[in-house]
Amino acid sequence: MIKGAIFDVDGTLLDSMEIWEDAGIRYLRRIGVMPEEGLSGVLYSMTMSEGAEYVKEHYHLPFSIDEIIQGVLDTVRDFYFYEVLPKSGAKELLSWIKDKNITIAAATASDREHVEAAFGRLGIAGYFGQIFTCREVGSGKRHPLIYEKAAAYLGWKPEEILVFEDAFYALMTAKKAGFRTVGVYDRFSEGEQEEIKKQADVYLADLIKGPEILAEKEEIRL
């Protein structure tokens, strides 16, 4: 019997993965600089500091590395505060789950401030008893600690909790820790979809049909 749910945020509930590919481009446009085509691909494998060094030298920016990094961070913050949208069906799925007296928590790699601002603006904050962040628990999602912390808060065993994830590695971490898993499609993890479909207990191509699909899964009783 499912008694709890843990939701990833970026790419699962929020259509937010684009900011992590476009933050550098958005920052440059924000300061009036036209970015080169393909810049996202160039910056993708770089750390924040390496990326800042690259754009400073490549675009002859008059700012320090720390100022550029802060500018990019401010760009990301503003995206969550004022722009990010929920994925279609997210609010309806959360409402459906809550109506079944299933307690809900969030587990995210994003900053608490960003998530709380987005949830509040979008009217979905009330569905969550608690938000857990990788930074605050001290571990990323290649280790199950964040899911275990959320499960302890919810008060249920892993096998009584559904974990909703769009990233294959995170879904597998939860699955290996004994949680029931729901794979959620996101266009930014297109290449992982076949593996997610194979490994997840439930697969949602979109959240709109989430209640219908979950209700039909006999092996998952909600």
CSV table of N, CA, C and O in Angstrom, one decimal, residues 31-115:
chain,number,residue,atom,x,y,z
A,31,ILE,N,23.4,41.3,-20.1
A,31,ILE,CA,24.4,42.4,-20.0
A,31,ILE,C,24.7,43.0,-21.4
A,31,ILE,O,25.6,43.7,-21.6
A,32,GLY,N,23.8,42.6,-22.4
A,32,GLY,CA,23.9,43.2,-23.7
A,32,GLY,C,24.9,42.6,-24.6
A,32,GLY,O,25.4,43.3,-25.6
A,33,VAL,N,25.3,41.4,-24.4
A,33,VAL,CA,26.3,40.7,-25.2
A,33,VAL,C,25.6,39.6,-26.0
A,33,VAL,O,24.9,38.8,-25.4
A,34,MET,N,25.9,39.5,-27.3
A,34,MET,CA,25.3,38.5,-28.1
A,34,MET,C,26.1,37.2,-28.1
A,34,MET,O,27.3,37.1,-28.5
A,35,PRO,N,25.6,36.1,-27.5
A,35,PRO,CA,26.3,34.8,-27.4
A,35,PRO,C,26.5,34.1,-28.8
A,35,PRO,O,25.7,34.3,-29.6
A,36,GLU,N,27.6,33.4,-28.9
A,36,GLU,CA,27.9,32.7,-30.1
A,36,GLU,C,26.9,31.5,-30.2
A,36,GLU,O,26.4,30.9,-29.2
A,37,GLU,N,26.7,31.0,-31.4
A,37,GLU,CA,25.9,29.8,-31.6
A,37,GLU,C,26.6,28.6,-31.0
A,37,GLU,O,27.8,28.4,-31.2
A,38,GLY,N,25.9,27.8,-30.3
A,38,GLY,CA,26.5,26.6,-29.7
A,38,GLY,C,27.2,26.8,-28.4
A,38,GLY,O,27.9,25.9,-27.9
A,39,LEU,N,27.1,28.0,-27.8
A,39,LEU,CA,27.8,28.3,-26.5
A,39,LEU,C,27.4,27.3,-25.4
A,39,LEU,O,28.2,26.9,-24.6
A,40,SER,N,26.1,26.9,-25.4
A,40,SER,CA,25.7,26.0,-24.3
A,40,SER,C,26.5,24.7,-24.4
A,40,SER,O,26.8,24.1,-23.3
A,41,GLY,N,26.8,24.2,-25.6
A,41,GLY,CA,27.6,23.0,-25.7
A,41,GLY,C,29.0,23.2,-25.2
A,41,GLY,O,29.6,22.2,-24.6
A,42,VAL,N,29.5,24.4,-25.4
A,42,VAL,CA,30.9,24.7,-25.0
A,42,VAL,C,31.0,24.7,-23.5
A,42,VAL,O,31.9,24.2,-22.9
A,43,LEU,N,29.9,25.3,-22.9
A,43,LEU,CA,30.0,25.5,-21.4
A,43,LEU,C,29.5,24.3,-20.6
A,43,LEU,O,29.8,24.1,-19.4
A,44,TYR,N,28.8,23.3,-21.3
A,44,TYR,CA,28.2,22.2,-20.6
A,44,TYR,C,29.1,21.4,-19.7
A,44,TYR,O,28.7,21.1,-18.6
A,45,SER,N,30.3,21.1,-20.2
A,45,SER,CA,31.2,20.3,-19.4
A,45,SER,C,32.1,21.0,-18.4
A,45,SER,O,32.9,20.5,-17.8
A,46,MET,N,31.9,22.4,-18.4
A,46,MET,CA,32.8,23.2,-17.6
A,46,MET,C,32.2,23.4,-16.2
A,46,MET,O,30.9,23.4,-16.0
A,47,THR,N,33.0,23.6,-15.2
A,47,THR,CA,32.5,24.1,-13.9
A,47,THR,C,32.1,25.5,-14.0
A,47,THR,O,32.4,26.2,-15.0
A,48,MET,N,31.4,26.0,-13.0
A,48,MET,CA,31.0,27.4,-13.0
A,48,MET,C,32.2,28.4,-13.2
A,48,MET,O,32.1,29.3,-14.0
A,49,SER,N,33.3,28.1,-12.5
A,49,SER,CA,34.5,28.9,-12.6
A,49,SER,C,35.1,28.9,-14.0
A,49,SER,O,35.5,29.9,-14.5
A,50,GLU,N,35.2,27.7,-14.5
A,50,GLU,CA,35.7,27.5,-15.9
A,50,GLU,C,34.9,28.2,-16.9
A,50,GLU,O,35.4,28.9,-17.8
A,51,GLY,N,33.6,28.1,-16.7
A,51,GLY,CA,32.7,28.8,-17.7
A,51,GLY,C,32.8,30.3,-17.6
A,51,GLY,O,32.8,31.0,-18.6
A,52,ALA,N,32.9,30.8,-16.3
A,52,ALA,CA,33.1,32.3,-16.1
A,52,ALA,C,34.4,32.7,-16.8
A,52,ALA,O,34.5,33.8,-17.4
A,53,GLU,N,35.5,32.0,-16.6
A,53,GLU,CA,36.8,32.3,-17.2
A,53,GLU,C,36.6,32.4,-18.7
A,53,GLU,O,37.2,33.3,-19.4
A,54,TYR,N,35.9,31.4,-19.3
A,54,TYR,CA,35.8,31.3,-20.7
A,54,TYR,C,35.0,32.5,-21.3
A,54,TYR,O,35.5,33.1,-22.2
A,55,VAL,N,33.9,32.9,-20.7
A,55,VAL,CA,33.1,34.0,-21.3
A,55,VAL,C,33.8,35.3,-21.0
A,55,VAL,O,33.7,36.2,-21.8
A,56,LYS,N,34.6,35.4,-19.9
A,56,LYS,CA,35.3,36.6,-19.6
A,56,LYS,C,36.4,36.9,-20.7
A,56,LYS,O,36.5,38.0,-21.3
A,57,GLU,N,37.1,35.8,-21.1
A,57,GLU,CA,38.2,36.0,-22.1
A,57,GLU,C,37.6,36.0,-23.5
A,57,GLU,O,38.0,36.9,-24.3
A,58,HIS,N,36.6,35.2,-23.8
A,58,HIS,CA,36.1,35.1,-25.1
A,58,HIS,C,35.3,36.3,-25.5
A,58,HIS,O,35.3,36.7,-26.7
A,59,TYR,N,34.6,36.9,-24.6
A,59,TYR,CA,33.8,38.1,-24.9
A,59,TYR,C,34.3,39.4,-24.3
A,59,TYR,O,33.7,40.4,-24.4
A,60,HIS,N,35.6,39.3,-23.8
A,60,HIS,CA,36.3,40.5,-23.3
A,60,HIS,C,35.4,41.2,-22.3
A,60,HIS,O,35.3,42.5,-22.3
A,61,LEU,N,34.9,40.5,-21.3
A,61,LEU,CA,34.0,41.2,-20.3
A,61,LEU,C,34.9,41.9,-19.3
A,61,LEU,O,35.9,41.5,-18.9
A,62,PRO,N,34.4,43.1,-18.8
A,62,PRO,CA,35.1,43.9,-17.9
A,62,PRO,C,34.9,43.5,-16.4
A,62,PRO,O,35.3,44.2,-15.5
A,63,PHE,N,34.3,42.4,-16.2
A,63,PHE,CA,33.9,41.9,-14.8
A,63,PHE,C,34.9,40.9,-14.3
A,63,PHE,O,35.5,40.2,-15.1
A,64,SER,N,35.0,40.8,-13.0
A,64,SER,CA,35.8,39.7,-12.4
A,64,SER,C,35.1,38.4,-12.6
A,64,SER,O,33.9,38.3,-12.8
A,65,ILE,N,35.9,37.3,-12.3
A,65,ILE,CA,35.3,36.0,-12.4
A,65,ILE,C,34.2,35.8,-11.4
A,65,ILE,O,33.1,35.3,-11.7
A,66,ASP,N,34.4,36.3,-10.2
A,66,ASP,CA,33.4,36.3,-9.1
A,66,ASP,C,32.1,37.1,-9.5
A,66,ASP,O,31.0,36.6,-9.2
A,67,GLU,N,32.3,38.2,-10.2
A,67,GLU,CA,31.1,39.0,-10.6
A,67,GLU,C,30.4,38.3,-11.7
A,67,GLU,O,29.1,38.3,-11.7
A,68,ILE,N,31.1,37.6,-12.6
A,68,ILE,CA,30.4,36.8,-13.6
A,68,ILE,C,29.6,35.7,-13.0
A,68,ILE,O,28.5,35.4,-13.4
A,69,ILE,N,30.3,34.9,-12.1
A,69,ILE,CA,29.6,33.8,-11.5
A,69,ILE,C,28.3,34.3,-10.7
A,69,ILE,O,27.3,33.7,-10.9
A,70,GLN,N,28.4,35.4,-10.0
A,70,GLN,CA,27.3,35.9,-9.3
A,70,GLN,C,26.2,36.4,-10.3
A,70,GLN,O,25.0,36.2,-10.1
A,71,GLY,N,26.6,36.9,-11.5
A,71,GLY,CA,25.6,37.3,-12.5
A,71,GLY,C,24.9,36.1,-13.0
A,71,GLY,O,23.6,36.2,-13.2
A,72,VAL,N,25.6,35.0,-13.2
A,72,VAL,CA,24.9,33.7,-13.7
A,72,VAL,C,24.0,33.2,-12.6
A,72,VAL,O,22.8,32.8,-12.9
A,73,LEU,N,24.4,33.2,-11.4
A,73,LEU,CA,23.6,32.8,-10.3
A,73,LEU,C,22.3,33.6,-10.1
A,73,LEU,O,21.2,33.1,-9.9
A,74,ASP,N,22.5,34.9,-10.3
A,74,ASP,CA,21.3,35.8,-10.3
A,74,ASP,C,20.3,35.5,-11.4
A,74,ASP,O,19.1,35.6,-11.2
A,75,THR,N,20.9,35.1,-12.6
A,75,THR,CA,20.0,34.8,-13.7
A,75,THR,C,19.2,33.5,-13.4
A,75,THR,O,18.0,33.5,-13.7
A,76,VAL,N,19.9,32.5,-12.8
A,76,VAL,CA,19.2,31.3,-12.4
A,76,VAL,C,18.1,31.6,-11.4
A,76,VAL,O,17.0,31.1,-11.5
A,77,ARG,N,18.5,32.4,-10.4
A,77,ARG,CA,17.5,32.8,-9.3
A,77,ARG,C,16.3,33.4,-9.9
A,77,ARG,O,15.1,33.1,-9.6
A,78,ASP,N,16.5,34.4,-10.8
A,78,ASP,CA,15.3,35.1,-11.4
A,78,ASP,C,14.4,34.2,-12.2
A,78,ASP,O,13.2,34.4,-12.3
A,79,PHE,N,15.0,33.2,-12.8
A,79,PHE,CA,14.3,32.2,-13.6
A,79,PHE,C,13.3,31.5,-12.7
A,79,PHE,O,12.1,31.4,-13.0
A,80,TYR,N,13.7,31.1,-11.5
A,80,TYR,CA,12.8,30.4,-10.6
A,80,TYR,C,11.8,31.3,-10.0
A,80,TYR,O,10.7,31.0,-9.8
A,81,PHE,N,12.3,32.5,-9.6
A,81,PHE,CA,11.4,33.5,-9.0
A,81,PHE,C,10.3,34.0,-9.9
A,81,PHE,O,9.2,34.2,-9.4
A,82,TYR,N,10.6,34.2,-11.1
A,82,TYR,CA,9.6,34.9,-12.0
A,82,TYR,C,9.2,34.2,-13.3
A,82,TYR,O,8.2,34.7,-13.9
A,83,GLU,N,9.8,33.1,-13.7
A,83,GLU,CA,9.6,32.6,-15.0
A,83,GLU,C,9.2,31.1,-15.1
A,83,GLU,O,8.3,30.8,-15.9
A,84,VAL,N,9.8,30.3,-14.3
A,84,VAL,CA,9.6,28.8,-14.5
A,84,VAL,C,8.2,28.5,-14.4
A,84,VAL,O,7.4,29.0,-13.6
A,85,LEU,N,7.8,27.5,-15.2
A,85,LEU,CA,6.4,27.0,-15.2
A,85,LEU,C,6.3,25.6,-14.8
A,85,LEU,O,7.3,24.8,-14.9
A,86,PRO,N,5.2,25.1,-14.2
A,86,PRO,CA,5.0,23.7,-13.9
A,86,PRO,C,4.8,22.9,-15.2
A,86,PRO,O,4.4,23.4,-16.2
A,87,LYS,N,5.2,21.6,-15.2
A,87,LYS,CA,4.9,20.8,-16.3
A,87,LYS,C,3.4,20.5,-16.3
A,87,LYS,O,2.7,20.5,-15.3
A,88,SER,N,2.9,20.3,-17.5
A,88,SER,CA,1.4,20.1,-17.7
A,88,SER,C,0.9,19.0,-16.8
A,88,SER,O,1.5,17.9,-16.9
A,89,GLY,N,-0.1,19.2,-16.0
A,89,GLY,CA,-0.7,18.2,-15.2
A,89,GLY,C,0.0,18.1,-13.8
A,89,GLY,O,-0.5,17.2,-13.0
A,90,ALA,N,1.0,18.8,-13.5
A,90,ALA,CA,1.7,18.7,-12.2
A,90,ALA,C,0.8,19.0,-11.1
A,90,ALA,O,0.7,18.2,-10.1
A,91,LYS,N,0.1,20.1,-11.1
A,91,LYS,CA,-0.8,20.5,-10.0
A,91,LYS,C,-1.9,19.5,-9.8
A,91,LYS,O,-2.3,19.1,-8.7
A,92,GLU,N,-2.5,19.0,-10.9
A,92,GLU,CA,-3.6,18.1,-10.9
A,92,GLU,C,-3.1,16.8,-10.3
A,92,GLU,O,-3.9,16.1,-9.5
A,93,LEU,N,-1.9,16.3,-10.6
A,93,LEU,CA,-1.4,15.1,-10.1
A,93,LEU,C,-1.2,15.2,-8.6
A,93,LEU,O,-1.5,14.3,-7.8
A,94,LEU,N,-0.6,16.3,-8.2
A,94,LEU,CA,-0.3,16.5,-6.7
A,94,LEU,C,-1.7,16.6,-6.0
A,94,LEU,O,-1.8,16.0,-4.9
A,95,SER,N,-2.7,17.2,-6.5
A,95,SER,CA,-4.0,17.3,-5.9
A,95,SER,C,-4.6,15.9,-5.8
A,95,SER,O,-5.2,15.5,-4.7
A,96,TRP,N,-4.5,15.1,-6.8
A,96,TRP,CA,-5.1,13.7,-6.8
A,96,TRP,C,-4.4,12.9,-5.8
A,96,TRP,O,-5.1,12.1,-5.0
A,97,ILE,N,-3.1,13.0,-5.7
A,97,ILE,CA,-2.3,12.2,-4.7
A,97,ILE,C,-2.7,12.6,-3.3
A,97,ILE,O,-2.9,11.8,-2.4
A,98,LYS,N,-2.7,13.9,-3.0
A,98,LYS,CA,-3.1,14.4,-1.7
A,98,LYS,C,-4.5,14.0,-1.3
A,98,LYS,O,-4.7,13.7,-0.1
A,99,ASP,N,-5.4,14.0,-2.2
A,99,ASP,CA,-6.8,13.6,-2.0
A,99,ASP,C,-6.9,12.2,-1.5
A,99,ASP,O,-7.9,11.8,-0.9
A,100,LYS,N,-5.9,11.4,-1.8
A,100,LYS,CA,-5.8,10.0,-1.3
A,100,LYS,C,-5.1,9.8,0.0
A,100,LYS,O,-4.8,8.7,0.4
A,101,ASN,N,-4.9,11.0,0.7
A,101,ASN,CA,-4.3,11.0,2.0
A,101,ASN,C,-2.9,10.5,2.0
A,101,ASN,O,-2.4,9.9,2.9
A,102,ILE,N,-2.2,10.6,0.8
A,102,ILE,CA,-0.8,10.3,0.7
A,102,ILE,C,0.0,11.5,1.0
A,102,ILE,O,-0.2,12.6,0.4
A,103,THR,N,0.9,11.4,1.9
A,103,THR,CA,1.8,12.5,2.3
A,103,THR,C,2.9,12.7,1.3
A,103,THR,O,3.4,11.8,0.7
A,104,ILE,N,3.3,14.0,1.1
A,104,ILE,CA,4.2,14.3,0.0
A,104,ILE,C,5.3,15.2,0.5
A,104,ILE,O,5.2,16.1,1.2
A,105,ALA,N,6.5,14.8,-0.1
A,105,ALA,CA,7.7,15.6,0.2
A,105,ALA,C,8.4,15.9,-1.2
A,105,ALA,O,8.2,15.1,-2.1
A,106,ALA,N,9.3,16.8,-1.2
A,106,ALA,CA,10.1,17.1,-2.4
A,106,ALA,C,11.6,16.8,-2.1
A,106,ALA,O,12.0,17.0,-1.0
A,107,ALA,N,12.3,16.3,-3.1
A,107,ALA,CA,13.7,16.0,-3.0
A,107,ALA,C,14.4,16.6,-4.2
A,107,ALA,O,14.2,16.2,-5.3
A,108,THR,N,15.2,17.6,-4.0
A,108,THR,CA,15.7,18.4,-5.1
A,108,THR,C,17.2,18.7,-5.0
A,108,THR,O,17.8,18.9,-3.9
A,109,ALA,N,17.9,18.8,-6.1
A,109,ALA,CA,19.3,19.3,-6.2
A,109,ALA,C,19.3,20.8,-6.2
A,109,ALA,O,20.4,21.4,-6.1
A,110,SER,N,18.2,21.5,-6.4
A,110,SER,CA,18.2,22.9,-6.5
A,110,SER,C,18.2,23.6,-5.1
A,110,SER,O,18.0,22.9,-4.1
A,111,ASP,N,18.5,24.9,-5.1
A,111,ASP,CA,18.5,25.6,-3.8
A,111,ASP,C,17.1,25.7,-3.2
A,111,ASP,O,16.1,25.9,-4.0
A,112,ARG,N,16.9,25.6,-1.9
A,112,ARG,CA,15.6,25.8,-1.3
A,112,ARG,C,15.0,27.1,-1.7
A,112,ARG,O,13.8,27.1,-1.9
A,113,GLU,N,15.7,28.2,-1.6
A,113,GLU,CA,15.1,29.5,-1.9
A,113,GLU,C,14.5,29.5,-3.3
A,113,GLU,O,13.4,30.0,-3.5
A,114,HIS,N,15.1,28.9,-4.3
A,114,HIS,CA,14.6,28.8,-5.6
A,114,HIS,C,13.3,28.0,-5.7
A,114,HIS,O,12.3,28.4,-6.3
A,115,VAL,N,13.3,26.9,-5.1
A,115,VAL,CA,12.1,26.0,-5.1
A,115,VAL,C,11.0,26.6,-4.4
A,115,VAL,O,9.8,26.5,-4.8
